[in-house]
C-alpha cells in the first residue's frame, strides 16, 4: 500500500487493479468574462480507481459540476490534464478516444431536460446501442434495452419500453437516464446531483440502485452533490472530496472525513447541517464563521480562499500563500491513494 | 394561480386600496363564531378542512378532513412528499387557493384577544386584514416571490400601504428595523433590487416582510429549500430566534425532516391529503406510530451514528382522484391486513383516552396497527447520556413482516 501512497500522480506505470482509471491532474477552468477572469475550477487533482466511488461535495458555485464535466471530457480544462487509463485524453484519437467516450458516461441533474421528450424509452436506449455496435439489429437493441431497464429496477421492463418521458415520474426518468448511460457499458459514471430533482422519499431507492450497479457491474462513480449526508451514504466505501470556490480543500475516506473532519470549512459545513433527530440537531456544537459572505469568483481572496471566513485564520500565514492539498505531517501530495486523508490548510498542516 | 398569489405577496402596489377601506378586525361580524369553548392560547383551530381541485378527470382530493389546533408561539411542521397536499392545506388557511380549488367542508377558526372568527366565511375586507396582519404567508422559492422590478424598500411600502400604514416615513423606518432584525445590511438591502441579493438574503427579506405587520401566525412554505448549507443554517437560527422573541405561531411546510427536527414543536405527517400522524417532535422522531412516518424516517441519510442501509418507502403516492379503498397508504404499507382494505382508519390518540385532535399534548395516528408499528421502531442516534449508539435496524424488522 505504501507504494501506492507514494506514487506520484503523473506516473503511468500500471499497478494492476490499483492503477487509477481516471485522474484529474491540476485541472483549471478559467473563463474570461467582460468583468474579469472567473476561476471556476482552480487546480483540482484527484483520481478514481476502477469501480471506486468518489463524491464531490460543495455549495453551489464551488466548481463541482464543472469538475465533473472536465472528468467526463465534456469540457477541456484551460490547464491541467485528464488521464484515462494513464493516457492524456486530449492526445487520444480515433478508437482510443471513443473507448474513453464509452468508458466514461454522464448522468445529468435534471431528468426532465436530459431525455428527449419525443422519443420512447425504448428508442432512447436503442439509439446508442445501435450506434456503438452493442446491438446488431433493432430487435436485439430492444431486448438489450429491456435488460437495462430491469437492471435499473424499472420493472416490468416491457411496460416501460414504449412509454414517453412525460408518462414517467422524475425518479423513473432518472432511472432511464442511468440505463442510457449503461448502454455503452461504461466503467465510470459521472453523476451530477442525480437525485436532487427526485422526490425525497424515493431518493434512497435510486441511490441503492446505483450502489447495486457499482457492486454488480463494477462501475465506478463520481457522484456530485451538495448534500453531505447523501454523500456519506453513497460513498461509504469510497472517498469524499470537499470543494470550496474552485479548489479541493479536503479529500479522504467517506467514513473518516465525516467522523473526523480536518478542514475548518468541512467542519463548519458538518456542524451546520440539520439532522433528522431533534435532540441531536438542537444540541450540536456549531463552528462559527467570521463572515457569511461567499467570495466572488471574480475577486478571490489571496492565499487560502477561505481565510476571510475561517475561524482558525492566522495573520501572516493564511492570506499569504495558497495551501496545498496534502496529508497532515507529510510534504508530498498523495492524492490517488485510497486511504490518505488530505487537507488544504496551513493551520492543520502545521499541526 | 399566479394572479392570486402575486397579489397577495407584495406586487400589489398599483391595485392596493387606500387606507380608508381598511376595516378593523372586529368588523367581521358575519363570520364570528362562538369561541368560548376554544382554549385561550389556541390561535388557529382547523376542523375537518377539505379541499378539492376540479380537473377534467374528476375531483382531486388534495386535503381531506384535516383538523388541528395551533397554539400561540407554537411551531407546527407539516411534512410529506410533494403532492401530499401540504401546500394546498397551507394556502387554504389564508384562502389563497386557485379558482379550480374549492373548500368543500370544514372550518378554520382564528382567535385573537378572545374574539374568534371563521376565516373561511369572512368578507373580503376582513380577509384582507386577516392576511398579513394576522396570518402571513412566506412563499416557497424566494426568487419568484419578490417583484423583480421594484426595490426591496418599495415592496415593503406597498404591503404597508395595502394594510393601512399610510405614512411612508413610518413604513420605511419599520422596514429598516425589520431588515436589521433578520441580520441584513438594512440600508443597502432596502435600496437593492431582488436580483442584487443572494438566495439566502432574499429568503430573509421575505421573512422580514412576513413580519411587517406583526402577525400572530406565520406560514412558511419550504423556507430552506434551494439554499446552501451555511445559508440554510443562518435562516434556521434566525427563525428560531425570531419565534422566541416574537412568540408568533409558525406553520412550517416542508419535505425536509431535518428542518422539522430543528424547529418544530409539533409535527404532522401528511399523506394523500390527510394528517396520518401528529405528535410532539420527540413523538414523531423517536416514537412514530404510522408506517408512513417510519418509512420517511428510514429514508433519511444522517451524518451521525453508525452506517445503516436505508430504504425508500416503496411504491408511488396514490392518485388523489381515484384513491385506493380503505387506508390510502395500504398499497405501500408493509403492515397491511385485510382490515385496512375494508375501512379507512381514523386519526385517534395512540395513548388510550388521549385527545384525538392534533395539537399540543396529543399524539395521534391513523393506523390500525399503530402499536405494532411503534414497537418495531428504534432509531435514536444519540442516547440520553449523549453518546452515539448503533441504532437497531428497524428496516430489517419491517421487511420480515
XYZ file of C-alpha atoms in Angstrom:
752
model
C 0.000 0.000 0.000
C 2.888 2.348 0.723
C 3.995 2.011 -2.852
C 0.632 3.240 -3.915
C 0.677 6.060 -1.424
C 3.955 7.398 -2.648
C 3.118 7.064 -6.289
C 3.266 10.406 -7.977
C 0.263 11.493 -9.960
C 1.910 11.728 -13.352
C 3.160 8.178 -13.285
C 1.744 5.957 -15.983
C 3.117 2.752 -14.557
C 0.437 0.165 -14.269
C -0.136 -1.115 -10.778
C -2.698 -3.677 -11.837
C -6.122 -3.039 -10.434
C -4.728 -0.304 -8.188
C -3.876 1.948 -11.118
C -6.300 4.831 -11.324
C -8.863 4.554 -14.075
C -9.269 8.269 -14.329
C -7.035 11.001 -12.977
C -7.511 14.742 -12.885
C -4.182 16.481 -12.700
C -4.190 20.048 -11.504
C -7.090 20.953 -13.799
C -8.194 24.552 -14.122
C -11.190 26.070 -15.818
C -10.591 29.781 -16.106
C -13.188 31.698 -18.068
C -12.558 35.223 -19.305
C -15.677 37.349 -18.830
C -16.200 41.072 -19.510
C -15.843 41.655 -15.770
C -12.649 39.687 -15.379
C -11.280 36.181 -15.213
C -13.536 33.688 -13.442
C -11.594 30.869 -11.867
C -14.386 28.333 -11.703
C -12.026 25.439 -11.103
C -8.565 26.257 -9.869
C -6.129 23.374 -9.677
C -8.118 20.300 -8.754
C -6.390 16.916 -8.609
C -7.770 13.530 -7.708
C -8.112 10.115 -9.186
C -10.515 7.224 -9.102
C -9.691 3.566 -9.434
C -11.781 1.055 -11.303
C -15.081 0.607 -9.501
C -14.344 3.282 -6.927
C -16.879 5.799 -5.670
C -15.700 9.361 -5.270
C -18.078 12.085 -4.117
C -17.564 15.762 -4.778
C -19.320 17.903 -2.222
C -19.643 21.637 -2.035
C -22.008 24.562 -2.093
C -23.382 25.994 -5.314
C -20.737 27.747 -7.369
C -17.829 25.791 -5.927
C -16.984 24.238 -9.284
C -18.074 20.684 -8.595
C -20.234 20.382 -11.710
C -17.501 21.906 -13.890
C -15.028 19.433 -12.421
C -17.451 16.623 -13.260
C -17.766 17.837 -16.827
C -13.998 18.007 -17.145
C -13.726 14.440 -15.830
C -16.298 13.299 -18.384
C -14.394 15.014 -21.179
C -17.190 17.445 -21.921
C -15.038 20.443 -21.097
C -11.392 20.770 -21.969
C -9.592 22.224 -18.964
C -7.810 25.516 -19.628
C -4.785 23.924 -17.993
C -4.009 20.582 -16.421
C -4.658 17.112 -17.757
C -7.207 14.347 -17.520
C -5.787 10.857 -17.747
C -7.882 7.857 -18.680
C -6.127 4.549 -18.079
C -2.974 6.570 -17.681
C -3.234 8.398 -21.003
C -3.992 12.068 -21.506
C -7.446 12.234 -23.079
C -6.526 15.236 -25.191
C -3.998 13.031 -27.019
C -6.467 10.227 -27.696
C -7.565 9.829 -31.305
C -9.935 7.578 -33.202
C -10.709 4.293 -31.499
C -8.814 5.249 -28.363
C -10.893 8.336 -27.949
C -14.190 6.552 -28.480
C -13.069 3.971 -25.940
C -12.725 6.806 -23.446
C -16.074 8.260 -24.510
C -17.772 4.931 -23.967
C -15.853 4.314 -20.785
C -16.962 7.485 -19.041
C -20.627 8.434 -19.098
C -22.569 11.294 -17.581
C -25.905 11.310 -15.778
C -27.265 14.822 -15.657
C -29.018 16.542 -12.807
C -32.353 17.243 -14.442
C -34.095 14.190 -15.929
C -36.821 16.480 -17.241
C -34.299 18.165 -19.529
C -31.839 15.398 -20.298
C -34.207 12.967 -22.014
C -35.698 13.676 -25.425
C -39.458 14.029 -24.871
C -40.224 12.937 -28.443
C -38.614 9.508 -28.104
C -39.941 6.481 -26.309
C -37.798 4.927 -23.597
C -37.053 2.063 -25.979
C -35.859 4.444 -28.704
C -33.775 6.455 -26.212
C -31.942 3.309 -25.163
C -31.735 1.681 -28.611
C -30.020 4.599 -30.337
C -26.669 4.332 -28.501
C -26.873 0.534 -28.556
C -27.093 0.549 -32.354
C -24.679 3.435 -32.854
C -21.904 1.875 -30.819
C -22.450 -1.618 -32.107
C -23.759 -3.153 -28.886
C -26.791 -4.456 -30.760
C -26.772 -5.712 -34.309
C -30.442 -5.362 -35.041
C -33.308 -3.313 -33.756
C -34.865 -6.366 -32.134
C -31.577 -7.132 -30.383
C -31.445 -3.496 -29.267
C -34.961 -3.785 -27.872
C -34.096 -6.938 -25.965
C -30.985 -5.297 -24.543
C -32.950 -2.146 -23.682
C -35.394 -4.280 -21.706
C -32.486 -5.885 -19.846
C -31.106 -2.474 -18.993
C -34.467 -1.353 -17.654
C -34.555 -4.448 -15.447
C -31.089 -3.555 -14.275
C -32.224 -0.119 -13.099
C -35.337 -1.581 -11.448
C -37.852 -0.296 -13.974
C -39.953 -3.416 -13.982
C -41.796 -4.916 -15.722
C -39.444 -3.551 -18.338
C -41.736 -4.264 -21.294
C -44.273 -1.813 -19.860
C -41.700 0.948 -19.978
C -40.177 0.400 -23.417
C -42.988 2.130 -25.290
C -43.600 4.897 -22.796
C -42.704 8.502 -23.425
C -40.842 10.523 -20.789
C -43.954 12.523 -19.882
C -45.579 9.317 -18.679
C -42.805 8.790 -16.136
C -42.144 10.318 -12.740
C -38.906 12.170 -12.020
C -37.393 9.142 -10.342
C -38.349 6.872 -13.227
C -36.878 9.324 -15.735
C -33.629 9.392 -13.818
C -33.569 5.588 -13.947
C -33.961 5.820 -17.724
C -31.052 8.283 -17.781
C -28.933 5.821 -15.818
C -29.966 2.968 -18.132
C -28.982 5.129 -21.085
C -25.561 5.741 -19.558
C -25.217 1.971 -19.108
C -25.957 1.182 -22.773
C -22.314 1.611 -23.740
C -21.056 -0.417 -20.770
C -19.093 2.378 -19.117
C -16.514 1.799 -16.434
C -17.111 5.138 -14.813
C -20.235 7.257 -14.459
C -20.162 10.925 -13.567
C -23.470 11.567 -11.817
C -24.156 15.253 -11.308
C -26.685 15.734 -8.498
C -28.673 12.770 -9.838
C -31.249 12.798 -7.068
C -31.741 16.494 -6.388
C -34.781 16.668 -8.681
C -36.206 13.437 -7.357
C -38.820 13.132 -4.643
C -37.139 12.825 -1.246
C -38.880 9.607 -0.292
C -37.553 7.761 -3.324
C -34.062 9.258 -3.471
C -32.663 6.456 -1.418
C -34.016 3.744 -3.696
C -32.344 5.443 -6.660
C -29.059 5.608 -4.765
C -29.471 1.968 -3.764
C -29.889 1.038 -7.418
C -26.693 2.904 -8.285
C -24.859 1.227 -5.428
C -26.041 -2.155 -6.674
C -24.714 -1.321 -10.160
C -21.390 -0.422 -8.603
C -21.312 -3.769 -6.769
C -22.604 -5.968 -9.567
C -21.099 -4.336 -12.649
C -18.059 -2.778 -11.023
C -18.953 0.652 -12.388
C -17.118 3.484 -10.685
C -18.925 6.702 -9.816
C -18.051 10.333 -9.498
C -21.041 11.460 -7.501
C -21.570 15.196 -7.302
C -23.846 16.532 -4.578
C -24.315 19.400 -2.176
C -25.710 17.073 0.470
C -23.038 15.691 2.788
C -25.398 13.188 4.360
C -26.208 11.755 0.943
C -22.510 11.711 0.111
C -21.792 9.840 3.318
C -24.416 7.255 2.449
C -23.409 6.826 -1.174
C -19.652 6.944 -0.717
C -19.487 4.874 2.450
C -16.997 2.530 0.839
C -15.326 5.276 -1.167
C -13.996 8.777 -0.792
C -15.382 12.274 -0.428
C -13.765 15.428 -1.730
C -14.945 18.773 -0.364
C -14.680 21.738 -2.709
C -14.698 25.422 -1.900
C -14.700 28.139 -4.590
C -12.859 26.174 -7.236
C -10.461 24.227 -5.052
C -10.497 20.907 -3.301
C -9.990 21.619 0.384
C -10.289 18.144 1.829
C -10.244 14.620 0.452
C -10.492 11.409 2.386
C -12.339 8.183 3.047
C -16.015 8.952 3.458
C -16.314 7.430 6.909
C -13.175 9.159 8.121
C -13.891 12.558 6.594
C -17.375 12.791 8.103
C -16.393 11.453 11.516
C -13.118 13.311 11.699
C -13.209 16.431 9.511
C -9.963 18.412 9.411
C -10.501 21.470 7.266
C -12.290 24.350 9.034
C -14.687 24.640 6.083
C -15.677 20.972 6.249
C -16.091 21.306 9.997
C -18.308 24.352 9.544
C -20.437 22.544 6.953
C -20.856 19.458 9.094
C -21.771 21.479 12.139
C -24.342 23.479 10.162
C -26.268 20.583 8.644
C -29.563 19.877 10.362
C -30.093 16.253 11.299
C -33.352 14.355 11.354
C -33.065 13.815 15.093
C -34.391 16.621 17.292
C -32.152 16.088 20.326
C -29.024 15.674 18.279
C -29.619 18.559 15.921
C -30.551 21.013 18.651
C -27.507 20.277 20.767
C -24.888 20.087 18.026
C -21.854 22.301 18.541
C -21.608 24.866 15.803
C -18.477 26.180 14.159
C -18.963 29.912 13.882
C -17.615 31.530 10.757
C -16.141 35.008 10.776
C -18.200 36.019 7.767
C -21.162 34.612 5.908
C -20.228 36.089 2.564
C -19.149 33.691 -0.144
C -16.330 35.384 -2.054
C -16.939 36.411 -5.649
C -15.173 34.208 -8.190
C -14.057 37.420 -9.869
C -12.236 38.664 -6.825
C -10.964 35.714 -4.874
C -9.210 36.371 -1.571
C -5.446 35.979 -1.590
C -3.807 32.879 -0.205
C -6.323 30.436 1.174
C -9.662 31.497 -0.336
C -11.422 30.551 2.881
C -9.331 32.835 5.082
C -11.807 35.770 5.346
C -14.400 33.389 6.834
C -12.170 30.948 8.646
C -12.387 30.732 12.449
C -8.800 29.495 12.596
C -7.392 32.312 10.483
C -3.865 33.358 11.319
C -2.466 36.631 10.005
C 0.730 36.321 8.060
C 0.070 32.704 7.190
C -3.323 32.084 5.618
C -3.598 35.138 3.365
C -0.037 34.802 2.081
C 0.087 31.572 0.132
C -2.315 29.002 -1.225
C -2.278 25.878 0.944
C -1.721 22.653 -0.976
C -3.912 19.607 -0.557
C -1.853 17.106 1.389
C -1.980 14.670 4.236
C -1.092 16.291 7.582
C 2.508 15.713 8.523
C 3.676 14.884 5.025
C 5.004 17.135 2.341
C 4.095 15.448 -0.925
C 0.693 15.480 -2.441
C -0.565 11.934 -2.188
C -3.885 12.134 -3.842
C -4.509 8.950 -5.692
C -4.199 6.604 -2.802
C -7.366 5.386 -1.283
C -6.738 5.873 2.402
C -4.985 9.178 2.694
C -6.871 11.964 4.359
C -5.610 15.112 2.663
C -6.337 18.678 3.746
C -5.523 22.025 2.178
C -4.987 24.146 5.277
C -1.870 25.851 6.645
C -3.016 25.622 10.231
C -3.892 21.929 10.037
C -0.674 21.124 8.136
C 1.395 22.796 10.848
C -0.334 20.568 13.379
C -52.938 30.851 -9.672
C -50.166 33.326 -10.211
C -52.506 36.263 -10.217
C -53.956 35.463 -6.839
C -50.665 34.568 -5.295
C -48.757 37.517 -6.664
C -51.315 39.995 -5.493
C -51.049 38.626 -2.007
C -47.299 38.694 -1.919
C -46.489 42.259 -2.384
C -46.776 43.099 -6.030
C -49.980 44.849 -5.066
C -48.698 48.391 -5.374
C -50.895 49.587 -8.181
C -54.044 47.929 -7.016
C -53.661 48.458 -3.308
C -56.753 50.063 -1.851
C -56.471 53.352 0.018
C -56.366 53.071 3.739
C -59.928 54.184 4.293
C -61.062 50.793 3.051
C -59.228 49.091 5.805
C -61.688 47.712 8.259
C -60.839 46.638 11.756
C -60.853 43.002 12.523
C -63.961 43.315 14.643
C -65.997 44.165 11.542
C -66.107 40.537 10.538
C -69.386 40.172 12.402
C -70.964 37.749 9.992
C -68.109 35.283 10.377
C -67.855 35.482 14.146
C -68.049 32.158 15.904
C -68.514 31.153 19.485
C -65.024 30.973 20.848
C -65.968 30.211 24.406
C -65.089 26.540 24.030
C -61.751 27.340 22.465
C -58.796 27.366 24.854
C -57.415 30.899 25.077
C -53.955 30.061 23.806
C -55.249 28.487 20.586
C -54.780 30.906 17.687
C -55.838 28.708 14.831
C -58.290 25.871 15.141
C -58.885 23.852 11.995
C -61.652 21.276 11.795
C -62.410 18.800 9.002
C -60.881 21.050 6.375
C -61.459 19.501 2.960
C -60.215 20.934 -0.323
C -60.726 19.505 -3.793
C -59.464 20.652 -7.188
C -61.747 20.242 -10.159
C -59.919 18.794 -13.130
C -61.139 17.142 -16.311
C -60.746 13.650 -14.916
C -62.700 14.400 -11.765
C -62.048 15.840 -8.327
C -58.529 15.827 -6.896
C -58.974 15.353 -3.181
C -55.981 17.398 -2.126
C -56.907 17.962 1.531
C -59.184 15.545 3.340
C -60.728 16.219 6.738
C -57.723 17.907 8.299
C -58.075 19.068 11.894
C -55.545 20.596 14.230
C -55.111 23.226 16.914
C -52.229 25.655 16.792
C -51.278 27.455 19.983
C -49.600 30.805 20.453
C -45.849 30.647 19.980
C -46.001 27.064 18.812
C -44.397 25.640 15.668
C -46.222 23.008 13.667
C -44.369 21.277 10.851
C -46.323 19.651 8.042
C -44.119 17.037 6.436
C -44.776 14.798 3.472
C -43.954 14.093 -0.144
C -44.712 16.582 -2.863
C -48.292 16.179 -3.969
C -49.382 15.143 -0.495
C -51.490 18.277 -0.175
C -49.419 20.122 2.415
C -49.064 23.302 0.365
C -52.763 23.256 -0.581
C -53.571 22.966 3.100
C -51.377 25.969 3.883
C -52.934 28.004 1.064
C -56.425 27.146 2.278
C -55.579 28.608 5.700
C -55.064 32.034 4.109
C -57.685 31.463 1.395
C -55.259 31.769 -1.462
C -56.468 28.712 -3.324
C -56.765 28.881 -7.080
C -60.229 29.090 -8.572
C -60.305 25.421 -9.531
C -59.939 24.521 -5.872
C -62.905 24.522 -3.551
C -63.083 24.177 0.186
C -65.895 21.669 0.366
C -66.050 21.217 4.106
C -64.615 22.369 7.385
C -63.837 25.464 9.419
C -60.715 27.487 10.078
C -61.280 29.411 13.281
C -58.852 32.183 14.067
C -58.751 33.644 17.563
C -57.228 36.839 18.873
C -57.974 38.610 22.135
C -60.883 36.316 22.871
C -62.605 37.054 19.566
C -62.954 34.163 17.165
C -63.929 34.194 13.504
C -64.234 31.573 10.794
C -61.659 32.598 8.227
C -63.481 30.677 5.520
C -66.562 32.858 5.922
C -65.145 36.367 6.443
C -65.835 39.061 3.843
C -63.184 40.465 1.557
C -62.169 43.432 3.720
C -61.748 41.417 6.849
C -59.983 38.769 4.815
C -57.517 41.366 3.592
C -56.860 42.272 7.174
C -56.548 38.644 8.237
C -53.944 38.021 5.587
C -50.639 39.513 6.665
C -51.896 41.465 9.712
C -52.963 38.287 11.445
C -51.573 35.455 9.365
C -48.699 35.937 6.934
C -47.552 33.502 4.339
C -43.937 33.317 3.191
C -43.767 31.536 -0.121
C -41.509 28.859 -1.429
C -38.792 29.999 -3.814
C -37.649 33.390 -2.670
C -36.591 34.056 -6.244
C -40.092 34.282 -7.596
C -41.945 35.717 -4.648
C -40.346 39.151 -4.905
C -41.181 41.643 -7.612
C -38.050 41.877 -9.784
C -38.616 45.470 -10.927
C -39.143 47.090 -7.535
C -36.555 47.892 -4.926
C -36.981 45.921 -1.706
C -37.998 49.100 0.134
C -40.875 49.788 -2.267
C -42.188 46.263 -1.866
C -42.329 46.697 1.895
C -44.061 50.052 1.498
C -46.625 48.511 -0.855
C -47.536 45.945 1.733
C -47.673 48.542 4.477
C -49.915 50.808 2.419
C -52.219 47.987 1.376
C -52.728 47.287 5.039
C -53.323 50.819 6.154
C -49.886 52.047 7.175
C -50.076 55.177 5.057
C -47.202 57.176 6.466
C -44.265 56.471 4.193
C -41.650 57.522 6.723
C -43.080 55.166 9.348
C -43.170 52.344 6.839
C -39.565 52.952 5.804
C -38.417 53.088 9.403
C -40.211 49.830 10.138
C -38.709 48.249 7.013
C -35.193 49.113 8.095
C -35.845 47.859 11.588
C -37.095 44.511 10.267
C -34.240 44.103 7.829
C -31.873 44.632 10.744
C -33.810 42.068 12.717
C -33.133 39.444 10.041
C -29.434 40.363 10.147
C -29.189 42.162 6.852
C -27.349 45.327 5.993
C -30.664 47.228 6.159
C -29.855 50.394 4.221
C -28.174 48.587 1.370
C -30.724 45.795 1.052
C -33.665 48.200 1.197
C -32.276 50.048 -1.797
C -31.483 46.892 -3.761
C -33.415 45.090 -6.438
C -34.062 41.391 -5.769
C -31.550 40.286 -8.403
C -28.796 42.031 -6.487
C -29.373 39.784 -3.494
C -28.306 36.193 -2.917
C -30.842 33.444 -2.322
C -30.354 33.496 1.423
C -30.720 37.268 1.546
C -33.929 37.108 -0.477
C -35.316 34.464 1.840
C -34.534 36.684 4.817
C -36.142 39.663 3.069
C -39.308 37.604 2.654
C -39.284 36.572 6.287
C -38.860 40.213 7.288
C -41.745 41.118 5.020
C -43.892 38.477 6.644
C -43.194 40.100 9.999
C -44.018 43.595 8.754
C -47.479 43.739 10.281
C -46.597 41.679 13.329
C -48.896 38.720 12.617
C -49.806 36.089 15.169
C -49.355 33.252 12.707
C -46.697 32.835 10.025
C -46.836 30.128 7.387
C -43.513 29.215 5.811
C -43.560 27.058 2.706
C -40.234 25.234 2.221
C -38.183 28.099 3.694
C -34.777 26.499 3.238
C -35.140 24.532 0.021
C -32.655 25.657 -2.638
C -30.403 27.363 -0.087
C -26.810 26.356 0.530
C -25.977 24.621 3.773
C -24.415 27.551 5.589
C -27.159 29.918 4.401
C -29.764 27.376 5.449
C -28.214 27.376 8.909
C -28.487 31.175 9.159
C -32.152 31.049 8.180
C -32.901 28.265 10.674
C -31.115 30.073 13.512
C -32.883 33.283 12.557
C -36.296 31.629 12.643
C -35.590 30.068 15.999
C -34.516 33.416 17.464
C -37.448 35.302 15.942
C -40.028 32.880 17.204
C -38.585 33.096 20.701
C -38.549 36.895 20.632
C -41.835 37.473 18.850
C -43.824 34.496 20.073
C -45.679 34.045 16.802
C -47.091 30.680 15.876
C -45.358 29.071 12.938
C -46.633 26.599 10.385
C -43.728 25.052 8.567
C -44.453 23.254 5.304
C -41.524 21.102 4.283
C -40.419 17.779 2.941
C -37.228 18.134 4.946
C -37.427 16.090 8.119
C -34.240 17.607 9.458
C -35.767 21.083 9.312
C -38.765 19.848 11.269
C -36.422 18.252 13.803
C -34.692 21.616 14.197
C -37.645 23.924 14.583
C -40.916 22.148 15.241
C -42.769 21.647 18.494
C -45.463 19.585 16.800
C -45.007 17.549 13.655
C -47.810 16.344 11.386
C -47.146 13.759 8.692
C -49.337 14.432 5.693
C -50.164 11.637 3.279
C -52.639 11.772 0.406
C -54.266 14.907 1.779
C -54.688 13.680 5.325
C -52.779 14.093 8.526
C -51.866 10.459 9.189
C -49.852 11.121 12.320
C -49.323 14.113 14.556
C -47.427 14.481 17.757
C -44.660 16.318 19.521
C -41.348 16.411 17.680
C -39.996 13.740 20.034
C -43.052 11.518 19.495
C -42.682 11.648 15.749
C -38.928 11.172 15.576
C -38.483 8.679 18.406
C -41.877 7.006 18.779
C -43.615 7.075 15.385
C -46.849 5.136 15.163
C -47.687 5.354 11.498
C -45.870 3.222 8.904
C -45.549 6.233 6.584
C -43.737 8.264 9.240
C -41.487 5.263 9.845
C -40.903 4.984 6.097
C -39.893 8.638 5.862
C -37.542 8.350 8.820
C -35.935 5.226 7.389
C -35.180 7.036 4.143
C -33.237 9.957 5.628
C -29.461 9.745 5.428
C -27.716 11.054 8.516
C -24.255 12.276 9.379
C -24.098 10.844 12.874
C -24.414 7.347 14.150
C -23.304 4.128 12.558
C -23.787 3.442 8.920
C -27.032 1.678 8.195
C -28.655 0.890 4.924
C -31.688 2.924 4.134
C -34.845 2.031 2.295
C -37.279 4.218 0.453
C -40.969 3.974 1.008
C -41.851 1.510 -1.725
C -44.290 2.369 -4.490
C -45.794 5.644 -5.604
C -48.093 8.141 -3.918
C -51.722 7.345 -4.751
C -53.811 9.022 -7.403
C -55.762 11.633 -5.462
C -58.652 11.423 -7.913
C -59.100 7.717 -7.535
C -57.984 6.880 -4.021
C -57.460 3.269 -3.003
C -60.208 1.670 -0.972
C -59.700 1.686 2.770
C -56.423 3.120 4.033
C -54.801 5.186 1.286
C -51.330 4.089 2.408
C -52.181 0.391 2.114
C -50.603 -0.221 -1.327
C -47.244 0.923 0.070
C -47.588 -0.387 3.588
C -45.580 -3.322 4.963
C -48.108 -3.798 7.774
C -51.287 -4.088 5.690
C -54.004 -6.582 6.612
C -57.462 -7.202 5.092
C -58.885 -4.919 7.755
C -57.016 -1.972 6.215
C -58.766 -2.517 2.915
C -62.220 -2.568 4.432
C -62.023 0.700 6.259
C -60.028 3.921 6.266
C -58.508 4.236 9.742
C -59.439 7.388 11.643
C -56.942 9.616 13.359
C -57.045 8.524 17.002
C -54.878 9.032 20.038
C -52.146 6.428 20.405
C -52.473 6.769 24.165
C -55.778 5.254 25.352
C -58.166 8.050 26.204
C -55.926 10.806 24.866
C -57.223 13.712 22.747
C -57.856 12.787 19.121
C -57.434 16.294 17.669
C -53.827 17.009 16.688
C -52.275 19.733 18.802
C -50.093 20.211 21.850
C -50.310 17.310 24.275
C -51.700 14.793 21.862
C -50.129 12.071 19.779
C -52.446 10.744 17.133
C -52.096 8.260 14.307
C -54.406 6.924 11.630
C -53.363 3.289 11.566
C -54.976 0.075 12.798
C -51.552 -1.346 13.511
C -50.088 1.641 15.349
C -48.883 -0.360 18.396
C -47.077 -2.877 16.173
C -45.516 -0.108 14.121
C -44.331 1.686 17.231
C -42.865 -1.458 18.745
C -40.784 -2.228 15.653
C -39.131 1.167 15.546
C -35.919 2.341 17.099
C -33.695 4.918 15.574
C -32.169 7.135 18.190
C -28.803 8.400 17.066
C -27.917 9.605 20.489
C -28.744 8.198 23.903
C -29.829 10.254 26.876
C -26.244 10.234 28.086
C -25.178 11.861 24.883
C -23.028 9.175 23.354
C -23.782 7.824 19.958
C -25.077 4.316 19.699
C -25.820 1.955 16.889
C -29.470 2.009 16.088
C -31.021 -1.431 15.745
C -32.007 -1.884 12.154
C -35.687 -1.143 12.129
C -35.869 -1.645 8.393
C -34.795 -5.256 8.627
C -37.592 -5.939 11.060
C -40.049 -4.241 8.791
C -39.052 -6.383 5.869
C -39.961 -9.640 7.584
C -43.487 -8.609 8.310
